[in-house]
PDB file of C-alpha atoms in Angstrom:
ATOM      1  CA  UNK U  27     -20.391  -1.962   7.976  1.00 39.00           C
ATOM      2  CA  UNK U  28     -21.476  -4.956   9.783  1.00 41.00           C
ATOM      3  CA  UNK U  29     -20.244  -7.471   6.045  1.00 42.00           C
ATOM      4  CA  UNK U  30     -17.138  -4.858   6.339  1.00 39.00           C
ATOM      5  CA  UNK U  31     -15.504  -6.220   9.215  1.00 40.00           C
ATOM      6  CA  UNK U  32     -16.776  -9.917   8.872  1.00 42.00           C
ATOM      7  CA  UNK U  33     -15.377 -10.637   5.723  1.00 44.00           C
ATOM      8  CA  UNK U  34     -12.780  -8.207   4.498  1.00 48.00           C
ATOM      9  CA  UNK U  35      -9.082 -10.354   4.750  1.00 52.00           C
ATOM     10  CA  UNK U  36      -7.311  -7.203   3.780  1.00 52.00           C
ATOM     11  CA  UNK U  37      -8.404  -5.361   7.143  1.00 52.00           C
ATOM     12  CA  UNK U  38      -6.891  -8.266   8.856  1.00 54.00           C
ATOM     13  CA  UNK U  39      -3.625  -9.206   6.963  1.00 55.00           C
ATOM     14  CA  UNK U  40      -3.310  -4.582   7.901  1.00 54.00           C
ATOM     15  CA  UNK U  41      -3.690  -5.183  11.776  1.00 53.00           C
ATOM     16  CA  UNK U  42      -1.623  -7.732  11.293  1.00 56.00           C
ATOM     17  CA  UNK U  43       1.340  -6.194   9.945  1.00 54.00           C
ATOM     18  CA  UNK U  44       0.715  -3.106  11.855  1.00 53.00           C
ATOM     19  CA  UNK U  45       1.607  -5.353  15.169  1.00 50.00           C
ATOM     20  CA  UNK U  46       4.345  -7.042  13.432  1.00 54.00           C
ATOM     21  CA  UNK U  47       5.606  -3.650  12.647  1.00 52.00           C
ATOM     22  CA  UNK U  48       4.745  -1.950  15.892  1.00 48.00           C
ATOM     23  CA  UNK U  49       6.637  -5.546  17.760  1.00 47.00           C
ATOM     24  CA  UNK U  50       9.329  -5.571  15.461  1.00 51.00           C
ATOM     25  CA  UNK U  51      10.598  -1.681  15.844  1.00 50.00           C
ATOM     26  CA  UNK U  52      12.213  -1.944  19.711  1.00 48.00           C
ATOM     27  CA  UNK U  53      15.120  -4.769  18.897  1.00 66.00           C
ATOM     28  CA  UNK U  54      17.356  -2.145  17.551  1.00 72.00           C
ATOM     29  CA  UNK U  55      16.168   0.805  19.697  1.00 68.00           C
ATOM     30  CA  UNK U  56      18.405   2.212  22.652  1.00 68.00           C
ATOM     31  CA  UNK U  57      15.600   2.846  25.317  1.00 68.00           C
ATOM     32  CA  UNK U  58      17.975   4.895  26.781  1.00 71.00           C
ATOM     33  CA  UNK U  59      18.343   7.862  23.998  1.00 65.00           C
ATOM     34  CA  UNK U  60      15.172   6.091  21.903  1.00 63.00           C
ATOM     35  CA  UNK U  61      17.348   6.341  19.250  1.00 71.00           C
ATOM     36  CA  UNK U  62      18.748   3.780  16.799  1.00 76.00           C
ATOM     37  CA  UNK U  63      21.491   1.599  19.276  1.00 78.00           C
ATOM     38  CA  UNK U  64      24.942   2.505  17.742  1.00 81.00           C
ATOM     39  CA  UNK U  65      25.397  -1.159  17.126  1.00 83.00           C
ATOM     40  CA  UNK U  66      22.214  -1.632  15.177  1.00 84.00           C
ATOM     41  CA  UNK U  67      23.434   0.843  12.014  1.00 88.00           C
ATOM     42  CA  UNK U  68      23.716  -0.594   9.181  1.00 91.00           C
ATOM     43  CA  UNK U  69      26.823   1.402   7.440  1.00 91.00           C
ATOM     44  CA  UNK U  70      28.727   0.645   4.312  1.00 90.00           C
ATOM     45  CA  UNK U  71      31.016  -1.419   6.014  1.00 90.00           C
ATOM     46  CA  UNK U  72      28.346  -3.354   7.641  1.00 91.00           C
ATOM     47  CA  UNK U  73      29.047  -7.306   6.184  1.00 90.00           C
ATOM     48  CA  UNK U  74      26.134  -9.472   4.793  1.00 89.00           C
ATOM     49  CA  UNK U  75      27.187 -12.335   7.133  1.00 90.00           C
ATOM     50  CA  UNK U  76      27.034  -9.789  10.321  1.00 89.00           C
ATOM     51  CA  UNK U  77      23.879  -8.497   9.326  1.00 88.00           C
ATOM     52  CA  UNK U  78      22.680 -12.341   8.728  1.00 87.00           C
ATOM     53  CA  UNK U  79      23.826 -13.312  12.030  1.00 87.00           C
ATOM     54  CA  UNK U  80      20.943 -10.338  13.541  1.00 85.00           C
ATOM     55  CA  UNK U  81      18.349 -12.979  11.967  1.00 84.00           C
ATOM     56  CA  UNK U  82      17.194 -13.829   8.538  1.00 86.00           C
ATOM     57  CA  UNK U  83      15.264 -11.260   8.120  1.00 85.00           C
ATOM     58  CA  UNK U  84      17.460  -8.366   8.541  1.00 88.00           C
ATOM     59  CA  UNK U  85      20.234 -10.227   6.289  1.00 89.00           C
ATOM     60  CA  UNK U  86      17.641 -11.031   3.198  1.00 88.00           C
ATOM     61  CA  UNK U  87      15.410  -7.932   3.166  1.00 88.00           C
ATOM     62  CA  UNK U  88      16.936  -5.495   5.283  1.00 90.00           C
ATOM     63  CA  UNK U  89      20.907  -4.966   4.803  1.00 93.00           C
ATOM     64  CA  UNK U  90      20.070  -5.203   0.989  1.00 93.00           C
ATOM     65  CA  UNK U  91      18.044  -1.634   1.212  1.00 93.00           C
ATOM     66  CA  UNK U  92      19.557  -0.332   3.643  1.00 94.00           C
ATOM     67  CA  UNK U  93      22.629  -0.778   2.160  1.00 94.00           C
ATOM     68  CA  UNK U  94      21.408   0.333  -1.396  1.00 94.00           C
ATOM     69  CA  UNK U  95      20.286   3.350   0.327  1.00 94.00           C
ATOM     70  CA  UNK U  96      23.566   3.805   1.498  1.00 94.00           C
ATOM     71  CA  UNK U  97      25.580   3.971  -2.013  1.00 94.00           C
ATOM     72  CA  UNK U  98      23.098   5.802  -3.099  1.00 94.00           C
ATOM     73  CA  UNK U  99      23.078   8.828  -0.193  1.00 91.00           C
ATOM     74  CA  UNK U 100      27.167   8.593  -0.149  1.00 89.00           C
ATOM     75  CA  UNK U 101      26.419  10.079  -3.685  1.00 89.00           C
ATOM     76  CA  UNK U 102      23.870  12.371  -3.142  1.00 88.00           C
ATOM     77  CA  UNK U 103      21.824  12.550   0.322  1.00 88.00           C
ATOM     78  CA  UNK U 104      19.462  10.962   2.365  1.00 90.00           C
ATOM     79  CA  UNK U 105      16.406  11.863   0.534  1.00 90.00           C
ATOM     80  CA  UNK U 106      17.540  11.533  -3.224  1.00 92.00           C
ATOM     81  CA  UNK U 107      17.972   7.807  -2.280  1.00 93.00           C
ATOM     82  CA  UNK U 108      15.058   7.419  -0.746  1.00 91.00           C
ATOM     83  CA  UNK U 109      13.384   8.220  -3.495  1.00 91.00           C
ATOM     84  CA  UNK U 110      15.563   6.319  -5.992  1.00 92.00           C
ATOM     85  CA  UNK U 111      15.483   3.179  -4.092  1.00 92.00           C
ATOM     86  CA  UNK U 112      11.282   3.441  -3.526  1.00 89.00           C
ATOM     87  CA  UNK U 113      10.916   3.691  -7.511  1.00 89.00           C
ATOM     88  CA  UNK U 114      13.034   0.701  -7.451  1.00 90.00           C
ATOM     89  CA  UNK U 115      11.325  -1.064  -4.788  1.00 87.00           C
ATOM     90  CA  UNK U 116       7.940  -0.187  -6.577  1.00 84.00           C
ATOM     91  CA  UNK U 117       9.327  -1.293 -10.186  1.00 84.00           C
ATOM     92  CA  UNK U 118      10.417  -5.044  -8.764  1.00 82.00           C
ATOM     93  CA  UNK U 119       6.748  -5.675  -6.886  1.00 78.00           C
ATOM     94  CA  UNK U 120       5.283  -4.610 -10.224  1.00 76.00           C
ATOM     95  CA  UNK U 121       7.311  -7.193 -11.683  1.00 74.00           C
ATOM     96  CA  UNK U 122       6.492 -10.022  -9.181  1.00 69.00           C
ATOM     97  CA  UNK U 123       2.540  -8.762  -9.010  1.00 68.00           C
ATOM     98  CA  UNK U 124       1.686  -7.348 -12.860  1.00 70.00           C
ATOM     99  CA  UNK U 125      -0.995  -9.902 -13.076  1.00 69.00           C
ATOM    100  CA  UNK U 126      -2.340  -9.040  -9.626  1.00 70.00           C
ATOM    101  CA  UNK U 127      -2.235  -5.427 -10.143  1.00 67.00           C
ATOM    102  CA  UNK U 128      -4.599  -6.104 -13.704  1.00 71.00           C
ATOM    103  CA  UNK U 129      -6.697  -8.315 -11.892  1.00 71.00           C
ATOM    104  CA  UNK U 130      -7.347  -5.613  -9.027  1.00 69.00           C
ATOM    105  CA  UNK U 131      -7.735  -2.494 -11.440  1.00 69.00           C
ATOM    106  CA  UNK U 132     -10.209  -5.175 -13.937  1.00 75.00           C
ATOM    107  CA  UNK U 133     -12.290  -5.189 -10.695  1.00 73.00           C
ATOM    108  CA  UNK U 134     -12.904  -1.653 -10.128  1.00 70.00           C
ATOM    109  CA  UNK U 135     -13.976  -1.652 -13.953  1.00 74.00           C
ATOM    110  CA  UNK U 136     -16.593  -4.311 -13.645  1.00 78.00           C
ATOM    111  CA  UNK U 137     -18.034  -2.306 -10.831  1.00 75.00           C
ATOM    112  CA  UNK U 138     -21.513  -1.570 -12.139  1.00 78.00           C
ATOM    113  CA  UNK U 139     -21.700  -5.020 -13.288  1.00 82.00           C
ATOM    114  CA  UNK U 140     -21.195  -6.561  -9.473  1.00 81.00           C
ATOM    115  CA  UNK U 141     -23.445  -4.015  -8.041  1.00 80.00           C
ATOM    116  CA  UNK U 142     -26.259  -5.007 -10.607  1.00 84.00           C
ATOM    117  CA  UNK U 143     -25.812  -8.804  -9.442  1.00 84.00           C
ATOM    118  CA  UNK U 144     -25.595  -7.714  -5.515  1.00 82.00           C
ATOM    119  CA  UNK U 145     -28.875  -5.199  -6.003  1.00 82.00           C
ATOM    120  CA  UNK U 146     -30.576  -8.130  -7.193  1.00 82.00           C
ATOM    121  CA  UNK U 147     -29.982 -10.307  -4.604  1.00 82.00           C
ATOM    122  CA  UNK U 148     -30.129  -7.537  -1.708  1.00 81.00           C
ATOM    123  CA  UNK U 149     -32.116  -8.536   1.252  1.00 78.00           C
ATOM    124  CA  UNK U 150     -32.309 -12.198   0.340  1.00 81.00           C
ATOM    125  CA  UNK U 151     -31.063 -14.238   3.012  1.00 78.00           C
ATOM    126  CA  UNK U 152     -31.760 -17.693   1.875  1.00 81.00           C
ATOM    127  CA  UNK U 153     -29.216 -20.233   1.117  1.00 82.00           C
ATOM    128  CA  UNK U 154     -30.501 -20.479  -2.366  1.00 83.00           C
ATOM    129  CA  UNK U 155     -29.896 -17.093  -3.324  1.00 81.00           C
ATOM    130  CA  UNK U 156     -26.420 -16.952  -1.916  1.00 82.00           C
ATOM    131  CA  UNK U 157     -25.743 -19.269  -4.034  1.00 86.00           C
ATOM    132  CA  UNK U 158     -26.413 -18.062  -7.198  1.00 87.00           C
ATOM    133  CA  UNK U 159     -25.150 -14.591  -6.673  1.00 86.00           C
ATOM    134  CA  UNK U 160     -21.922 -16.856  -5.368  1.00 85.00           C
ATOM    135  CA  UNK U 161     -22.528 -18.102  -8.813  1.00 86.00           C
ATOM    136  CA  UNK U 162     -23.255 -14.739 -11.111  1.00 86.00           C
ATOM    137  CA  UNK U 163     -20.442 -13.172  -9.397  1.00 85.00           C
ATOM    138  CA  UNK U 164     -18.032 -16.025 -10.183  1.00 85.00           C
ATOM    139  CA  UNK U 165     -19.139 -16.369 -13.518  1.00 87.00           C
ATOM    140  CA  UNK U 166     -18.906 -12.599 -13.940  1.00 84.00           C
ATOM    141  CA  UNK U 167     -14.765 -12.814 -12.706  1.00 82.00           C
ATOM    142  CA  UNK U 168     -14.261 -15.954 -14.989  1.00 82.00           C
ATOM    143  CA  UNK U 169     -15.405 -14.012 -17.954  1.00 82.00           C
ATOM    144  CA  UNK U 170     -12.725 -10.914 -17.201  1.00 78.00           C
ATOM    145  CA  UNK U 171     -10.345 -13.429 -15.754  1.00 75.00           C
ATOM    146  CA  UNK U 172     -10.342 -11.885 -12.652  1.00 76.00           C
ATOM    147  CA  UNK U 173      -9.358 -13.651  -9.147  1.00 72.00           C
ATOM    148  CA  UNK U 174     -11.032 -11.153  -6.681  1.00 66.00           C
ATOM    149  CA  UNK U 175      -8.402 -12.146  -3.945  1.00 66.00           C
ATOM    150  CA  UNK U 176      -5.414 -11.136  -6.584  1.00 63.00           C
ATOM    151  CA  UNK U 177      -5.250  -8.008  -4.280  1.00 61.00           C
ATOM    152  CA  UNK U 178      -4.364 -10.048  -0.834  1.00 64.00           C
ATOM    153  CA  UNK U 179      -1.829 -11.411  -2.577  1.00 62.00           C
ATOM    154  CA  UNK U 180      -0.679  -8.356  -3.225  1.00 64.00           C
ATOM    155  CA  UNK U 181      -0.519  -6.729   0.139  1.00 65.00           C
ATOM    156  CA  UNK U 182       1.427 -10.397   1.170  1.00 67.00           C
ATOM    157  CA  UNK U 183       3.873  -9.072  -1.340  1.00 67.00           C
ATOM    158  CA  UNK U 184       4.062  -5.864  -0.133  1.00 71.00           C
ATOM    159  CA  UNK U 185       4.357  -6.637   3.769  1.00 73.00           C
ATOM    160  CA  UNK U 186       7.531  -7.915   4.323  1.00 79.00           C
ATOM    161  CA  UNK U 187       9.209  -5.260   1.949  1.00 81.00           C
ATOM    162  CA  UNK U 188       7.312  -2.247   3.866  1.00 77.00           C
ATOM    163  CA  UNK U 189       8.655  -3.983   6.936  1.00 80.00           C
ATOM    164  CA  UNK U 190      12.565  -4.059   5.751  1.00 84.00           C
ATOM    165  CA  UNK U 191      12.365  -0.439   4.289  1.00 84.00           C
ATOM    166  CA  UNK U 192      10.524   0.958   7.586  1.00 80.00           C
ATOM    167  CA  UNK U 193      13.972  -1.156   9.580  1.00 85.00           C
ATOM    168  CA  UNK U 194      16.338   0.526   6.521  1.00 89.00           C
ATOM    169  CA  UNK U 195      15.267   3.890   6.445  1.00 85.00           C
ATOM    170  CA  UNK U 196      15.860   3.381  10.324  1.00 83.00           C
ATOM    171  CA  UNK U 197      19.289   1.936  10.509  1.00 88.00           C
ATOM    172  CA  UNK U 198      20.760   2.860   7.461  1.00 91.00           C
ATOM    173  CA  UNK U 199      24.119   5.314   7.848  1.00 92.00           C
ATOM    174  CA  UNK U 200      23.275   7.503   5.276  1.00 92.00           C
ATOM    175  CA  UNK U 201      19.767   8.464   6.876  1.00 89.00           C
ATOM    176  CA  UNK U 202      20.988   8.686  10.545  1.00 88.00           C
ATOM    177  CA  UNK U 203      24.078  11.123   9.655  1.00 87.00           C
ATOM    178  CA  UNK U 204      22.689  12.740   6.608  1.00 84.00           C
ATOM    179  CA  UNK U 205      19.315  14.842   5.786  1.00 83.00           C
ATOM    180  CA  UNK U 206      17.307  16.167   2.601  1.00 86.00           C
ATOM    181  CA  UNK U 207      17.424  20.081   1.946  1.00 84.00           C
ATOM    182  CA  UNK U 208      18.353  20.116   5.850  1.00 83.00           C
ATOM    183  CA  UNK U 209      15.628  18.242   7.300  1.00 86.00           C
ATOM    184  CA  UNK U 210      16.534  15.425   9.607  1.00 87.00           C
ATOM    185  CA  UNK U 211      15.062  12.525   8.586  1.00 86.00           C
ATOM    186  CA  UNK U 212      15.021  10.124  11.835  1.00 83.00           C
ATOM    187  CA  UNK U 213      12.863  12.671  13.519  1.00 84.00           C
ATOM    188  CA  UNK U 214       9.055  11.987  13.555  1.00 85.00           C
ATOM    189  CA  UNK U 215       6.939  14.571  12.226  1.00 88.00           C
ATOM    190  CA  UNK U 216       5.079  14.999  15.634  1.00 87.00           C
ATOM    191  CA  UNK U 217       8.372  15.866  17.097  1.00 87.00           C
ATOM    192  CA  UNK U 218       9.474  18.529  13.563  1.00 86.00           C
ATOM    193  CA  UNK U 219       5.982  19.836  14.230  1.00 87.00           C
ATOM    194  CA  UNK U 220       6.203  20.517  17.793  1.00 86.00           C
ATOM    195  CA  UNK U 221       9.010  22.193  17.289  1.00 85.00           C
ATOM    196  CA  UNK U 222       7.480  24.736  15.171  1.00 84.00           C
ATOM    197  CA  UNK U 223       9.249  23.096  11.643  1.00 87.00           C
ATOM    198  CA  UNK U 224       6.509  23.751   8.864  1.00 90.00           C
ATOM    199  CA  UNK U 225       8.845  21.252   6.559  1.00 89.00           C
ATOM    200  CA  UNK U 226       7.764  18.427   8.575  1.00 89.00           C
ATOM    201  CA  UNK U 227       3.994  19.121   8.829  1.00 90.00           C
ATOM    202  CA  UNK U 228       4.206  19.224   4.670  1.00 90.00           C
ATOM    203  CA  UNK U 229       6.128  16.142   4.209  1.00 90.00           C
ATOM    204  CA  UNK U 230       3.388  14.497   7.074  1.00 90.00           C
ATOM    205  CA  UNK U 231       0.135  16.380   5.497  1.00 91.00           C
ATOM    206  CA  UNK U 232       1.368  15.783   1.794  1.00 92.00           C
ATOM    207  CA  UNK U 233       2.069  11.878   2.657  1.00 90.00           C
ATOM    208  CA  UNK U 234      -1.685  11.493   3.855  1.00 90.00           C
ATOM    209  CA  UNK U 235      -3.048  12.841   0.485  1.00 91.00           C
ATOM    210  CA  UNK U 236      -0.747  11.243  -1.841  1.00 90.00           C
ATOM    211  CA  UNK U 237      -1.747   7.611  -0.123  1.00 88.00           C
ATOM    212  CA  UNK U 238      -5.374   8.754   0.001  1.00 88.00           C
ATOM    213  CA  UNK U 239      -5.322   9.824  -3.695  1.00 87.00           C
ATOM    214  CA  UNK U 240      -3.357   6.584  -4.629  1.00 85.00           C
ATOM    215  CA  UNK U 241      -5.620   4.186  -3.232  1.00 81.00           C
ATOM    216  CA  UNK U 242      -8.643   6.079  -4.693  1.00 81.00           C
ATOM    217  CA  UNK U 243      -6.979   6.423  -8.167  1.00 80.00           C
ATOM    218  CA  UNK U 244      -7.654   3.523  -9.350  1.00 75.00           C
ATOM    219  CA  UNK U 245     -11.522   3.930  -9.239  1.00 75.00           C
ATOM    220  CA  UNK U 246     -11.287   7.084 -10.732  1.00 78.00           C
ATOM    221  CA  UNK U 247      -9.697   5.631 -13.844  1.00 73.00           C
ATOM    222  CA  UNK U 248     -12.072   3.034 -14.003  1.00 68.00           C
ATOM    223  CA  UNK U 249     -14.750   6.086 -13.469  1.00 73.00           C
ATOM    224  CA  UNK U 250     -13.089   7.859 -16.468  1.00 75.00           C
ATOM    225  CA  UNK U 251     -12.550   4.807 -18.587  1.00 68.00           C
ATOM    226  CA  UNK U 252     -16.145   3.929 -18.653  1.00 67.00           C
ATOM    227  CA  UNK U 253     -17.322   7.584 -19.270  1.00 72.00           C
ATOM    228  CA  UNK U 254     -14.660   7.578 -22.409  1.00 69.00           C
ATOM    229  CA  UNK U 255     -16.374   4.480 -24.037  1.00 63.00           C
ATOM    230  CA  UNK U 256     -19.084   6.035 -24.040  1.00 61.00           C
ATOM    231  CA  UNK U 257     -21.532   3.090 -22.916  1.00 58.00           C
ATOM    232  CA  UNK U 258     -24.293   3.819 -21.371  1.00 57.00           C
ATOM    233  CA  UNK U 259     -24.811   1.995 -17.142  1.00 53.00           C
ATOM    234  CA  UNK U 260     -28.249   1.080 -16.326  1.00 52.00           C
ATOM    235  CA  UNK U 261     -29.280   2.827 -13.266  1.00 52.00           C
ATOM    236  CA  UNK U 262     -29.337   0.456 -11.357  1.00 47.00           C
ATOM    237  CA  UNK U 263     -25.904  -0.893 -12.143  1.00 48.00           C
ATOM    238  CA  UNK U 264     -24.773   2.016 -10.162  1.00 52.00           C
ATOM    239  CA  UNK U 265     -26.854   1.963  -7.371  1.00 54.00           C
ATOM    240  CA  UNK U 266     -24.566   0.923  -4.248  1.00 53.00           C
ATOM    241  CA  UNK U 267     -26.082  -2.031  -2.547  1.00 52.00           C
ATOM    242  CA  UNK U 268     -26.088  -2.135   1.256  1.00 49.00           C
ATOM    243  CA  UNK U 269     -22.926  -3.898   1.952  1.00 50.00           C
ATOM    244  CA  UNK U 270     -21.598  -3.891  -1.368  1.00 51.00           C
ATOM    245  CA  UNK U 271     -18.306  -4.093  -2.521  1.00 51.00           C
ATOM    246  CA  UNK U 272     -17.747  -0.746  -3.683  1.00 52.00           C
ATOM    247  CA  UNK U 273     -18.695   0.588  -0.075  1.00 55.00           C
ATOM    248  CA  UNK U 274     -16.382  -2.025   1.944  1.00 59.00           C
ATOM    249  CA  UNK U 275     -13.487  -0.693  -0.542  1.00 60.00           C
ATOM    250  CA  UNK U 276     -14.136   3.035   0.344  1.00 65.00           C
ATOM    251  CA  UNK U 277     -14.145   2.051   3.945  1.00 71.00           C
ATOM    252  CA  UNK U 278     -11.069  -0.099   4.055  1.00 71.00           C
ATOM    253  CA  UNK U 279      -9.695   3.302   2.045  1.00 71.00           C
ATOM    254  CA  UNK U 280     -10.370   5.990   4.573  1.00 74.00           C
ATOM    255  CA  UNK U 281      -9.185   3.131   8.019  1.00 78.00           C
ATOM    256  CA  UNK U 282      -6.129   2.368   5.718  1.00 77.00           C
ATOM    257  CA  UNK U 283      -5.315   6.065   5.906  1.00 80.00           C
ATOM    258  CA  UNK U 284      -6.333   6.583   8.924  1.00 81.00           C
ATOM    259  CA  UNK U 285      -4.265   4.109  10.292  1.00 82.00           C
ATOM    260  CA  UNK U 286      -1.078   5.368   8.652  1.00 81.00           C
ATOM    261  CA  UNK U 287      -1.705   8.802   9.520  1.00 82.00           C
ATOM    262  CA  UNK U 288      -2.350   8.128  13.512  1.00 85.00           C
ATOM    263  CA  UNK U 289       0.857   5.719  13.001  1.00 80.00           C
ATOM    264  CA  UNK U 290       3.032   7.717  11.373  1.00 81.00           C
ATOM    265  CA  UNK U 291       3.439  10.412  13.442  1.00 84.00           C
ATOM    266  CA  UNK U 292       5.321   8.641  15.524  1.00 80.00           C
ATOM    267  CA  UNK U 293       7.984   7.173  12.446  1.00 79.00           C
ATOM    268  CA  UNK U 294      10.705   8.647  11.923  1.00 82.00           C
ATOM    269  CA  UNK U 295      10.228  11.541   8.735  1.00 86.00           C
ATOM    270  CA  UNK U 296      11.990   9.040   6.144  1.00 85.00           C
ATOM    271  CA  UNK U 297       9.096   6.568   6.421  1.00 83.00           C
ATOM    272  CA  UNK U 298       6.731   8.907   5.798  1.00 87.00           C
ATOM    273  CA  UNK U 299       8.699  10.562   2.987  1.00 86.00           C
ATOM    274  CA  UNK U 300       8.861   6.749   1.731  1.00 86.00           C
ATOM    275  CA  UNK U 301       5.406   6.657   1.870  1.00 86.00           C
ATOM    276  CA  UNK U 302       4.958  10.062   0.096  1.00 89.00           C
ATOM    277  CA  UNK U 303       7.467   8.868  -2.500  1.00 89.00           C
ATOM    278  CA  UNK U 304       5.422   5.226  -2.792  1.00 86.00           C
ATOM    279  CA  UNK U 305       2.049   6.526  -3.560  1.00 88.00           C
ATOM    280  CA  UNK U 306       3.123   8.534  -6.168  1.00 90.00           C
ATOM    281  CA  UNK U 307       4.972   5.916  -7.755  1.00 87.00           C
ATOM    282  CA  UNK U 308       1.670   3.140  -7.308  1.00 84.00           C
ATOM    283  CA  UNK U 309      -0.432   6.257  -9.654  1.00 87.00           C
ATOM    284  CA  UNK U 310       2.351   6.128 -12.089  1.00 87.00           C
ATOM    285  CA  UNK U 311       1.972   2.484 -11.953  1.00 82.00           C
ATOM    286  CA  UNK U 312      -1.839   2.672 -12.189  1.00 79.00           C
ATOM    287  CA  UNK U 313      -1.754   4.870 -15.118  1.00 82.00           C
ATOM    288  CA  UNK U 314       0.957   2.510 -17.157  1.00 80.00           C
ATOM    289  CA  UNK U 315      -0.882  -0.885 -16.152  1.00 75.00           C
ATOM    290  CA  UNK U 316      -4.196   0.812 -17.646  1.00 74.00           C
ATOM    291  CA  UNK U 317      -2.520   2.351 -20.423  1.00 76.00           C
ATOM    292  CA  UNK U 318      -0.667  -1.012 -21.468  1.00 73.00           C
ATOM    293  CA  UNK U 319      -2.471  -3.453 -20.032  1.00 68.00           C
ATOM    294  CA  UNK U 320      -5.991  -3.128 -19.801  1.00 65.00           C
ATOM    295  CA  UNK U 321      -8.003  -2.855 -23.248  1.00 61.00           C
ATOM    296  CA  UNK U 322     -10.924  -0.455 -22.887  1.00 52.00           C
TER     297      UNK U 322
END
């Protein structure tokens, strides 16, 4: 726990953007009616060069989804383009982050192989011996051609795109006036499940498991990959080492979800139903990347 929270980046660059987020959320929100200000929607009509004059950030990342989501819900509703414009979303990081996305899912396959170099050196503390697992470990990644901190880069991909869909799915038109199957999307699922609306505890309950399950999914492939090869792992390749990496990853796993769940009760139902939408596409992308890309 204690190697957890001293060296894990990824925890950080999360409470990071969960401030940002958090900070960033009031500009357009009437404190009045806590509702989107009238003035902040972002409607079909809404002009690149007004939406550019809000700041930089709304006019390069935000009026572009928003307004995507837009076309899209004039044609259909609220939730159809949603979920069109998150498989979009999903399919252009993939683009931008293949490599990344390999590299990450090579890790969880070499697994047994980093634990067997950590076991060995667990309990030494002398400068010697952090060196040469520093060593061993690097030698192991250079050999998969692996860069262990492909998945920060990653999440610095991600960040700013969660940011301008969470501000979208907020301001755009189509979500504010429209719904899916009759559920209003701008509510929060704390307020849908206060008022007795079973719909919103699903879409809440079923986002939680679908991000749980997608985060975990890769090491379950890698799990089933190596049992399909058939190769027998040493025993003590498996063996988790105090501190190891494999128990730092399931801990970032369950605060990651944690921290959306406590979070996202209080987002409006289309973020969550982004979410939802999101981790189902990442395990399609899992499976393709491991299918196409990664030899067994």
């Amino acid at each position: 726990m204690k190697r957890f929270f001293k060296d894990k980046k990824k925890l950080i660059l999360l409470s990071v953007f969960l401030v940002v987020l958090l900070a960033g959320c009031s500009n357009y929100i009437d404190k009045e009616t806590g509702r989107v200000a009238v003035d902040k929607i972002i409607s079909l009509s809404t002009t690149w060069k007004a939406s550019f004059d809000e700041g930089w950030f709304t006019g390069i990342f935000v009026w572009p989804v928003a307004q995507l989501i837009n076309l899209i819900g004039d044609k259909t509703d609220a939730g159809i383009a949603i979920i069109v414009v998150t498989f979009l979303i999903n399919i252009v990081i993939a683009a931008f982050s293949i490599k990344s996305q390999v590299a990450t899912q090579r890790m969880q396959m070499i697994q047994p192989e980093l634990n067997k170099i950590q076991k060995k050196y667990e309990g030494k503390t002398d400068e010697r011996s952090k060196m040469m697992m520093a060593q061993e470990m690097q030698a192991l990644y250079s050999k998969y051609q692996i860069n262990p901190f492909s998945s920060i880069l990653v999440m610095l991909v991600q960040l700013p795109v969660i940011l301008a869909v969470y501000q979208a799915v907020m301001r755009a038109e189509a979500v504010i006036n429209g719904s899916f199957m009759g559920i209003d999307l701008t509510q929060t699922p704390l307020t849908g499940m206060k008022a007795g609306q079973i719909s919103y505890f699903v879409i809440f309950a079923l986002m939680v498991v679908m991000q749980f399950l997608s985060m975990k999914f890769p090491m379950w492939l890698a799990e089933w990959k190596k049992k399909k090869s058939g190769k027998k792992i040493k025993a003590y390749a498996n063996e988790q080492p105090a501190g190891g990496m494999a128990g730092s990853m399931n801990m970032m796993t369950y605060v990651s979800v944690g921290m959306i769940a406590f979070i996202s009760l209080s987002w409006p139902l289309g973020m969550s139903f982004y979410w939802l939408v999101s981790s189902l596409a990442r395990i399609i992308q899992n499976i393709v990347i491991n299918t196409f890309f990664i030899k067994d």
